[in-house]
């Protein structure tokens, strides 16, 4: 009789303790939820801080371009100085008479033509290395990447001597060939990662239906890999547009580009800060327009291959 009597209090105690543990579970979940929201808010603040840190120099450049030379040269800078468009007027030749349109047209011609040529050459190469891989394709990819390891200055003198020998100096065609060769390796790497996401079964089904390889490229591969092509084209265009070293050495009067024209604002008389900032904003504007126009395709293309 005593054994059952001694067991009952312990059972009752156990039964009373269970609701206590059950009632504490929602509090723990709520605590973890609050900590998760606090961590997310902290990450959001860090992201905003990093974004503003990257945007601050651009905003400062735009603000300086809207000041006069006297206000732009003050130390500390005069942030609340009156705004003016004199810097942009001088960039477009109001004071010096030098027109920026020839170098802008040269940059656009060299960048657009080289980008189109890169896509035409890189797409079949990426197809051969991803969908129909050749033997030792990893060695081929490493060879493409190794071409970017050579410093540009190391190849400047041989390129200059060859271009001088064949009479190709100061020509848009020479810049197109150089920009194509410089951007082709990175374009092949990018397009290979994009094309590897295309299901091979779709291409096999099209081949069984009698579609030729050019038809498969035109009707299947290009539409599916459109975001990747847009991202690759935009990056190649930006690299070509911003190139300065080869353009400054290999061109003089006929084919000099916008970055070379931008350096002409730094003269022996001094640095005209407002004019330089206005020229930098004007030269950067086509790239910004292209980026905003293709931002959806760019984000989608750059995210391809990130999640398997």
XYZ file of C-alpha atoms in Angstrom:
308
model
C 0.000 0.000 0.000
C 2.837 2.384 0.660
C 4.479 2.085 -2.775
C 1.495 3.432 -4.723
C 1.090 6.172 -2.132
C 4.690 7.324 -2.628
C 4.452 7.304 -6.457
C 1.423 9.570 -6.770
C 3.085 12.840 -5.688
C 5.955 12.370 -8.160
C 3.481 11.733 -10.986
C 1.511 14.801 -10.044
C 4.676 16.845 -9.922
C 5.626 15.612 -13.368
C 2.210 16.473 -14.730
C 2.381 19.925 -13.199
C 5.841 20.569 -14.683
C 4.837 19.789 -18.274
C 2.586 22.832 -18.758
C 5.420 24.975 -17.419
C 7.830 23.788 -20.114
C 5.148 24.046 -22.795
C 4.290 27.565 -21.755
C 7.959 28.643 -22.006
C 8.324 27.429 -25.630
C 6.411 30.362 -27.248
C 8.574 32.806 -25.309
C 11.744 31.209 -26.646
C 10.374 31.309 -30.189
C 9.423 34.954 -29.775
C 12.904 35.738 -28.467
C 14.540 34.085 -31.441
C 12.173 35.961 -33.760
C 13.103 39.288 -32.165
C 16.799 38.474 -32.457
C 16.287 37.515 -36.109
C 14.518 40.806 -36.831
C 17.260 42.731 -35.040
C 19.932 40.917 -37.073
C 18.056 41.617 -40.295
C 17.736 45.299 -39.410
C 21.459 45.463 -38.633
C 22.330 43.855 -41.964
C 20.011 46.295 -43.690
C 21.781 49.240 -42.074
C 25.164 47.838 -43.080
C 23.932 47.398 -46.667
C 22.660 50.990 -46.742
C 25.976 52.245 -45.349
C 27.979 50.335 -47.965
C 25.686 51.544 -50.744
C 26.001 55.168 -49.642
C 29.768 54.787 -49.321
C 29.952 53.658 -52.968
C 27.504 56.343 -54.121
C 29.091 59.245 -52.203
C 32.036 59.822 -54.624
C 29.677 59.830 -57.600
C 27.319 62.283 -55.879
C 30.281 64.489 -54.948
C 31.517 64.454 -58.554
C 28.095 65.498 -59.850
C 27.817 68.255 -57.232
C 31.297 69.568 -58.019
C 30.504 69.635 -61.729
C 27.651 72.049 -60.967
C 29.923 74.548 -59.163
C 32.134 77.258 -60.554
C 35.881 76.766 -60.619
C 36.340 79.165 -57.702
C 33.837 77.337 -55.489
C 35.135 73.902 -56.529
C 38.714 74.811 -55.566
C 37.912 76.030 -52.037
C 39.294 74.131 -49.044
C 37.190 72.964 -47.296
C 34.818 72.500 -50.241
C 31.859 74.834 -50.489
C 28.925 72.446 -50.563
C 26.212 75.119 -50.525
C 27.778 77.230 -53.282
C 25.570 78.462 -56.151
C 24.997 75.956 -58.924
C 25.978 76.608 -62.498
C 26.305 74.760 -65.807
C 29.523 76.459 -66.874
C 31.497 73.224 -66.504
C 29.218 71.403 -68.953
C 29.253 74.368 -71.321
C 33.063 74.312 -71.354
C 33.033 70.559 -71.922
C 30.869 70.948 -75.008
C 33.215 73.623 -76.390
C 31.603 76.882 -75.326
C 34.910 78.342 -74.145
C 37.592 76.464 -76.061
C 35.700 75.523 -79.190
C 36.804 71.880 -78.929
C 33.864 69.594 -79.656
C 33.534 66.387 -77.616
C 31.429 64.627 -80.235
C 34.253 63.106 -82.337
C 35.859 61.294 -79.353
C 32.444 60.239 -78.051
C 31.539 58.826 -81.461
C 34.913 57.077 -81.654
C 34.390 55.481 -78.241
C 30.866 54.404 -79.135
C 31.976 52.931 -82.460
C 34.917 51.002 -81.012
C 32.940 49.786 -77.985
C 29.812 48.697 -79.855
C 31.638 46.995 -82.732
C 34.034 45.170 -80.418
C 31.176 44.049 -78.159
C 29.225 42.631 -81.101
C 32.328 40.868 -82.390
C 33.020 39.441 -78.927
C 29.510 37.985 -78.708
C 29.747 36.478 -82.182
C 33.043 34.759 -81.331
C 32.369 33.900 -77.685
C 28.969 32.240 -78.108
C 30.150 29.313 -80.291
C 33.221 28.875 -78.078
C 31.085 28.792 -74.939
C 28.725 26.314 -76.636
C 31.656 24.014 -77.415
C 32.949 24.236 -73.841
C 29.623 23.762 -72.028
C 26.918 21.990 -74.018
C 29.240 20.007 -76.295
C 32.420 19.969 -74.202
C 35.687 19.237 -75.942
C 38.439 17.144 -74.408
C 40.416 18.872 -71.646
C 38.017 21.793 -71.666
C 39.329 22.911 -68.264
C 42.785 23.401 -69.786
C 41.232 25.491 -72.528
C 39.411 27.649 -69.981
C 42.609 28.140 -68.007
C 44.401 29.183 -71.189
C 41.748 31.829 -71.833
C 42.078 33.062 -68.272
C 45.891 33.119 -68.442
C 45.739 35.709 -71.222
C 44.333 38.189 -68.679
C 47.351 37.694 -66.400
C 49.690 39.603 -68.720
C 49.946 43.286 -67.730
C 48.659 45.594 -70.425
C 51.854 47.654 -70.324
C 53.911 44.570 -71.225
C 52.089 44.199 -74.523
C 51.932 47.888 -75.359
C 55.279 48.181 -77.177
C 54.866 45.066 -79.393
C 51.349 46.165 -80.336
C 52.596 49.646 -81.161
C 55.437 48.324 -83.345
C 53.143 45.921 -85.221
C 50.474 48.586 -85.734
C 53.110 51.044 -86.923
C 54.558 48.501 -89.354
C 51.185 47.712 -90.958
C 50.006 51.339 -90.903
C 47.132 50.781 -88.473
C 47.916 53.531 -85.971
C 45.219 56.088 -85.161
C 42.365 53.943 -86.523
C 39.107 52.660 -85.085
C 39.747 49.228 -86.585
C 42.854 48.759 -84.463
C 40.917 49.618 -81.294
C 38.137 47.198 -82.268
C 40.640 44.350 -82.674
C 42.372 45.161 -79.384
C 39.151 45.518 -77.391
C 37.829 42.281 -78.864
C 40.964 40.366 -77.885
C 40.931 41.853 -74.378
C 37.258 41.098 -73.676
C 36.981 37.722 -75.402
C 38.368 35.575 -72.520
C 36.052 37.013 -69.864
C 33.105 36.776 -72.279
C 33.766 33.074 -72.906
C 33.979 32.423 -69.162
C 30.695 34.218 -68.510
C 28.782 32.707 -71.415
C 29.963 29.213 -70.555
C 28.444 29.511 -67.069
C 25.194 30.778 -68.611
C 24.952 28.119 -71.323
C 25.657 25.335 -68.857
C 22.255 26.112 -67.287
C 20.385 25.249 -70.512
C 18.892 21.727 -70.338
C 20.538 19.530 -72.929
C 17.239 17.677 -73.447
C 15.768 20.765 -75.152
C 18.584 20.873 -77.664
C 18.396 17.135 -78.271
C 14.643 17.354 -78.859
C 15.175 20.162 -81.365
C 17.852 18.131 -83.158
C 15.537 15.112 -83.332
C 12.852 17.344 -84.891
C 15.304 18.209 -87.634
C 16.541 21.630 -86.497
C 20.005 22.530 -87.741
C 22.699 23.950 -85.487
C 22.241 27.562 -86.724
C 18.504 27.204 -86.157
C 19.105 25.860 -82.636
C 21.342 28.834 -81.913
C 18.825 31.344 -83.278
C 15.598 29.891 -81.857
C 16.662 28.199 -78.615
C 20.082 29.144 -77.281
C 19.951 32.888 -77.912
C 16.432 33.434 -76.429
C 17.125 31.288 -73.366
C 20.532 32.817 -72.702
C 19.314 36.366 -73.417
C 19.968 37.664 -69.861
C 23.460 36.182 -69.910
C 24.171 37.730 -73.304
C 22.948 41.108 -72.044
C 25.140 40.923 -68.943
C 28.189 39.893 -70.976
C 27.588 42.586 -73.588
C 27.207 45.305 -70.963
C 30.399 44.330 -69.148
C 32.373 44.171 -72.410
C 30.949 47.549 -73.437
C 31.972 49.117 -70.112
C 35.498 47.685 -70.336
C 35.891 48.979 -73.886
C 34.415 52.393 -73.125
C 36.694 52.959 -70.118
C 39.940 51.762 -71.733
C 42.585 54.502 -71.699
C 46.114 53.087 -72.003
C 46.015 51.674 -75.550
C 43.784 54.489 -76.807
C 46.142 57.181 -75.512
C 49.241 55.578 -77.088
C 47.851 54.161 -80.347
C 45.651 57.107 -81.356
C 46.434 60.777 -81.919
C 43.987 62.950 -83.861
C 41.499 60.822 -85.807
C 40.548 57.935 -83.501
C 41.169 59.271 -79.986
C 38.414 58.236 -77.600
C 36.415 59.912 -74.831
C 38.780 58.904 -71.965
C 41.692 60.406 -73.912
C 39.674 63.574 -74.473
C 38.920 63.637 -70.752
C 42.623 63.816 -69.895
C 42.991 66.969 -72.007
C 41.241 68.938 -69.260
C 44.310 68.437 -67.040
C 46.635 71.077 -68.460
C 49.951 72.654 -67.472
C 48.074 75.721 -66.257
C 46.468 73.674 -63.491
C 43.609 71.307 -62.701
C 40.195 72.722 -63.540
C 38.232 70.613 -61.099
C 34.710 71.649 -62.093
C 35.418 71.066 -65.792
C 37.008 67.689 -65.111
C 34.013 66.581 -63.017
C 31.588 67.805 -65.677
C 33.530 65.923 -68.362
C 33.621 62.788 -66.207
C 29.846 62.928 -65.683
C 29.226 63.443 -69.398
C 31.563 60.602 -70.384
C 30.002 58.279 -67.791
C 26.448 59.079 -68.880
C 26.223 56.582 -71.809
C 27.397 53.748 -69.568
C 24.861 54.708 -66.886
C 22.068 54.810 -69.474
C 23.050 51.390 -70.811
C 23.211 50.000 -67.266
C 19.790 51.311 -66.287
C 18.253 50.128 -69.568
C 19.577 46.595 -69.084
C 19.494 46.363 -65.297
C 16.800 43.655 -65.219
C 18.654 41.524 -67.745
C 21.945 42.303 -66.005
C 20.795 41.148 -62.561
C 19.117 38.070 -63.995
C 22.142 37.225 -66.120
C 24.686 37.676 -63.349
C 22.589 35.494 -61.020
C 22.482 32.589 -63.494
C 24.631 29.750 -62.295
C 24.716 31.077 -58.722
C 22.213 28.460 -57.508
C 22.519 24.943 -58.784
